[in-house]
Amino acid sequence: MITVEKISQSLKNSKNQTQFTNKAAVLVPIIEIENQLHLLFQVRSKKLKWQPNDTCFPGGRIELSDISPEYTAKRETFEELGIALDQIIILGQLPKFIASFGMIIYPFVAKINHLDKLNDLIINYDEVESVFTVPIKWFITHPPKLATMFVGFKPDDNFPFDLIPNRTSNWQKKSQHDVYFYQYNDFVIWGLTAQIINSFISRININDEF
């Protein structure tokens, strides 16, 4: 027999199982090189099935055992780059992003202490191909290039148009969103990572005295 109590219990169980399946957190790491602040990036391993060789920030999916999205960002940074949790000083959180595939991304900006050179990193080469840095001032003086991505929905031949009034076989829907690109030397930073950078630069609102 269907009861309100059974429905309520089913929804609670479902929530527990899916609470973090579509959420992730990333760290925007700041390191100091020759008295200038840089952002630290990683290039994804060629062996990965999802976006191999793309430039990104350290991060990943929020796991059920993680106490918070902030902890996820720190944990993933340690797992990918070997940076200890007590070296990661969180400076603040940027607005969350919703990726085109529905993932909710929580970005955290952090200063990395006691990292004198990139060779000190313990890189997990199963996930990370290489690392590099870009001065924050460079992003301030080099706005991103902007392109447009269209996402379309077109019904299949078996779509039941007879059940929906005022729709024909020519009906389709599409949306669009902005895609940012930064090109620094031989590196192209684009997509969600570039969106996060653009948000970060807009928020700090600092002039050439930076």
C-alpha positions as a printed Julia matrix, in Angstrom:
210×3 Matrix{Float64}:
  0.0    0.0     0.0
  1.33   3.46   -0.87
  1.5    5.73    2.17
  2.87   9.19    2.85
  5.37   7.66    5.27
  6.73   5.29    2.59
  7.01   8.11    0.1
  8.84  10.28    2.64
 11.29   7.48    3.5
 11.99   6.77   -0.17
 12.77  10.41   -0.82
 15.09  10.59    2.2
 17.02   7.52    1.03
 17.27   8.94   -2.47
 18.58  12.26   -1.14
 21.29  10.51    0.87
 22.46   8.6    -2.17
 22.53  11.51   -4.61
 23.39  14.46   -2.41
 26.96  14.78   -3.68
 26.91  12.89   -6.98
 26.6   16.05   -9.06
 28.83  18.36   -7.0
 32.55  19.1    -7.15
 35.04  21.57   -5.69
 38.19  23.11   -7.09
 41.04  25.08   -5.59
 42.41  28.25   -7.16
 45.97  28.08   -5.77
 48.07  31.22   -5.37
 51.84  30.9    -4.96
 54.54  33.55   -4.7
 57.37  33.52   -7.25
 60.04  36.24   -7.12
 57.79  38.54   -5.09
 54.92  38.21   -7.56
 51.71  36.27   -7.03
 50.93  33.54   -9.56
 48.05  31.13  -10.14
 49.07  27.48  -10.21
 47.59  25.3   -12.97
 47.84  21.64  -13.87
 47.58  19.89  -17.22
 45.43  16.78  -17.04
 47.08  13.46  -17.82
 46.9   12.13  -21.37
 45.75   8.82  -19.87
 42.48  10.24  -18.53
 39.28   9.51  -20.44
 37.65  12.83  -19.5
 39.29  15.96  -20.97
 42.86  14.63  -21.3
 45.55  17.33  -21.65
 43.17  20.14  -20.68
 44.38  22.84  -18.32
 42.56  23.0   -15.01
 42.77  23.74  -11.31
 43.13  20.88   -8.8
 39.78  19.51   -7.7
 37.2   16.78   -8.09
 33.89  15.34   -7.0
 32.64  15.79   -3.45
 32.64  12.42   -1.7
 30.24  11.35    1.03
 33.13  11.22    3.5
 34.11  14.86    2.85
 33.04  17.22    5.61
 32.56  20.17    3.21
 33.27  21.35   -0.35
 36.24  23.29    1.04
 37.69  20.06    2.41
 37.14  18.41   -0.99
 39.17  21.13   -2.7
 42.01  20.7    -0.19
 41.91  16.9    -0.34
 42.0   16.8    -4.12
 44.91  19.25   -4.17
 46.84  17.01   -1.82
 46.03  13.89   -3.83
 46.95  15.47   -7.18
 49.89  17.72   -6.25
 51.06  16.5    -2.86
 50.4   19.85   -1.15
 49.69  19.22    2.53
 46.37  20.44    3.91
 48.08  22.74    6.44
 49.9   24.51    3.57
 46.56  25.5     2.01
 45.22  28.74    3.48
 41.71  29.46    2.17
 41.27  33.16    1.33
 37.67  32.98    0.21
 35.07  31.33   -1.99
 33.94  32.36   -5.46
 30.33  32.01   -6.61
 29.42  28.45   -7.56
 29.27  27.48  -11.22
 26.9   25.1   -12.96
 28.75  23.32  -15.77
 27.05  22.58  -19.08
 26.72  18.91  -18.05
 24.89  19.82  -14.83
 27.74  19.54  -12.33
 27.75  22.18   -9.57
 31.3   23.47   -9.0
 32.43  25.22   -5.79
 35.68  27.21   -6.31
 37.92  28.21   -3.37
 40.82  30.63   -3.6
 43.82  29.72   -1.45
 47.37  30.83   -0.71
 49.86  27.96   -0.76
 52.48  28.36    1.97
 56.0   26.94    2.0
 56.14  26.12   -1.7
 59.47  27.54   -2.87
 59.57  25.87   -6.28
 57.37  23.68   -8.46
 59.88  20.84   -8.16
 58.77  20.49   -4.54
 55.37  19.23   -5.69
 54.65  15.51   -5.46
 52.67  15.13   -8.67
 50.27  12.24   -9.17
 51.1   11.46  -12.8
 48.06   9.21  -13.15
 45.99  12.38  -13.08
 48.4   15.24  -13.8
 50.71  15.54  -16.8
 52.49  18.74  -15.74
 52.08  22.04  -13.89
 52.76  25.69  -14.67
 52.04  29.13  -13.25
 50.75  32.42  -14.63
 51.18  35.8   -12.89
 47.85  37.14  -11.63
 48.83  40.53  -13.07
 48.92  38.95  -16.56
 45.21  38.06  -16.32
 44.43  41.6   -15.19
 46.09  43.06  -18.28
 44.93  40.37  -20.74
 41.13  40.0   -20.87
 39.89  36.65  -22.2
 38.73  36.01  -25.73
 35.04  35.24  -25.89
 33.19  32.74  -28.05
 29.64  31.37  -28.07
 28.59  27.75  -27.65
 25.14  26.63  -28.81
 23.38  23.68  -27.2
 20.49  22.26  -29.18
 17.64  19.82  -28.56
 15.92  18.23  -31.54
 13.21  15.56  -31.14
 13.77  12.1   -32.58
 11.53  10.55  -35.26
  9.57   8.65  -32.6
  8.69  11.81  -30.66
  4.89  11.75  -29.97
  3.88  15.06  -31.53
  0.26  13.91  -31.54
  0.26  14.2   -27.74
  1.54  17.78  -27.7
 -0.52  20.56  -29.29
  1.12  23.32  -31.31
  4.29  21.35  -32.01
  5.49  20.03  -35.37
  8.39  17.88  -36.5
 10.36  21.07  -37.16
 10.23  22.06  -33.51
 13.57  22.33  -31.71
 15.06  24.26  -28.84
 18.52  25.67  -28.38
 20.39  27.74  -25.84
 23.74  29.46  -25.82
 26.45  30.25  -23.31
 29.72  32.17  -23.33
 33.06  30.35  -23.53
 36.21  32.16  -22.35
 39.75  31.6   -23.64
 43.1   32.73  -22.28
 46.3   31.99  -24.22
 49.49  32.24  -22.16
 52.62  31.25  -24.06
 51.9   27.74  -25.37
 49.05  27.11  -22.91
 45.37  27.59  -23.71
 43.11  27.95  -20.67
 39.46  27.75  -21.57
 36.01  26.54  -20.55
 35.08  26.3   -16.9
 38.63  27.03  -15.69
 38.66  30.27  -17.71
 35.23  31.17  -16.31
 36.57  30.76  -12.78
 39.6   32.92  -13.58
 37.41  35.64  -15.08
 35.19  35.58  -11.99
 38.25  35.75   -9.71
 39.82  38.68  -11.58
 36.5   40.54  -11.59
 36.08  40.03   -7.86
 39.53  41.16   -6.72
 39.25  44.37   -8.8
 42.89  45.33   -8.36
 44.83  47.8   -10.49
 48.45  47.77  -11.72
 49.76  48.22   -8.19
 49.04  44.48   -7.66
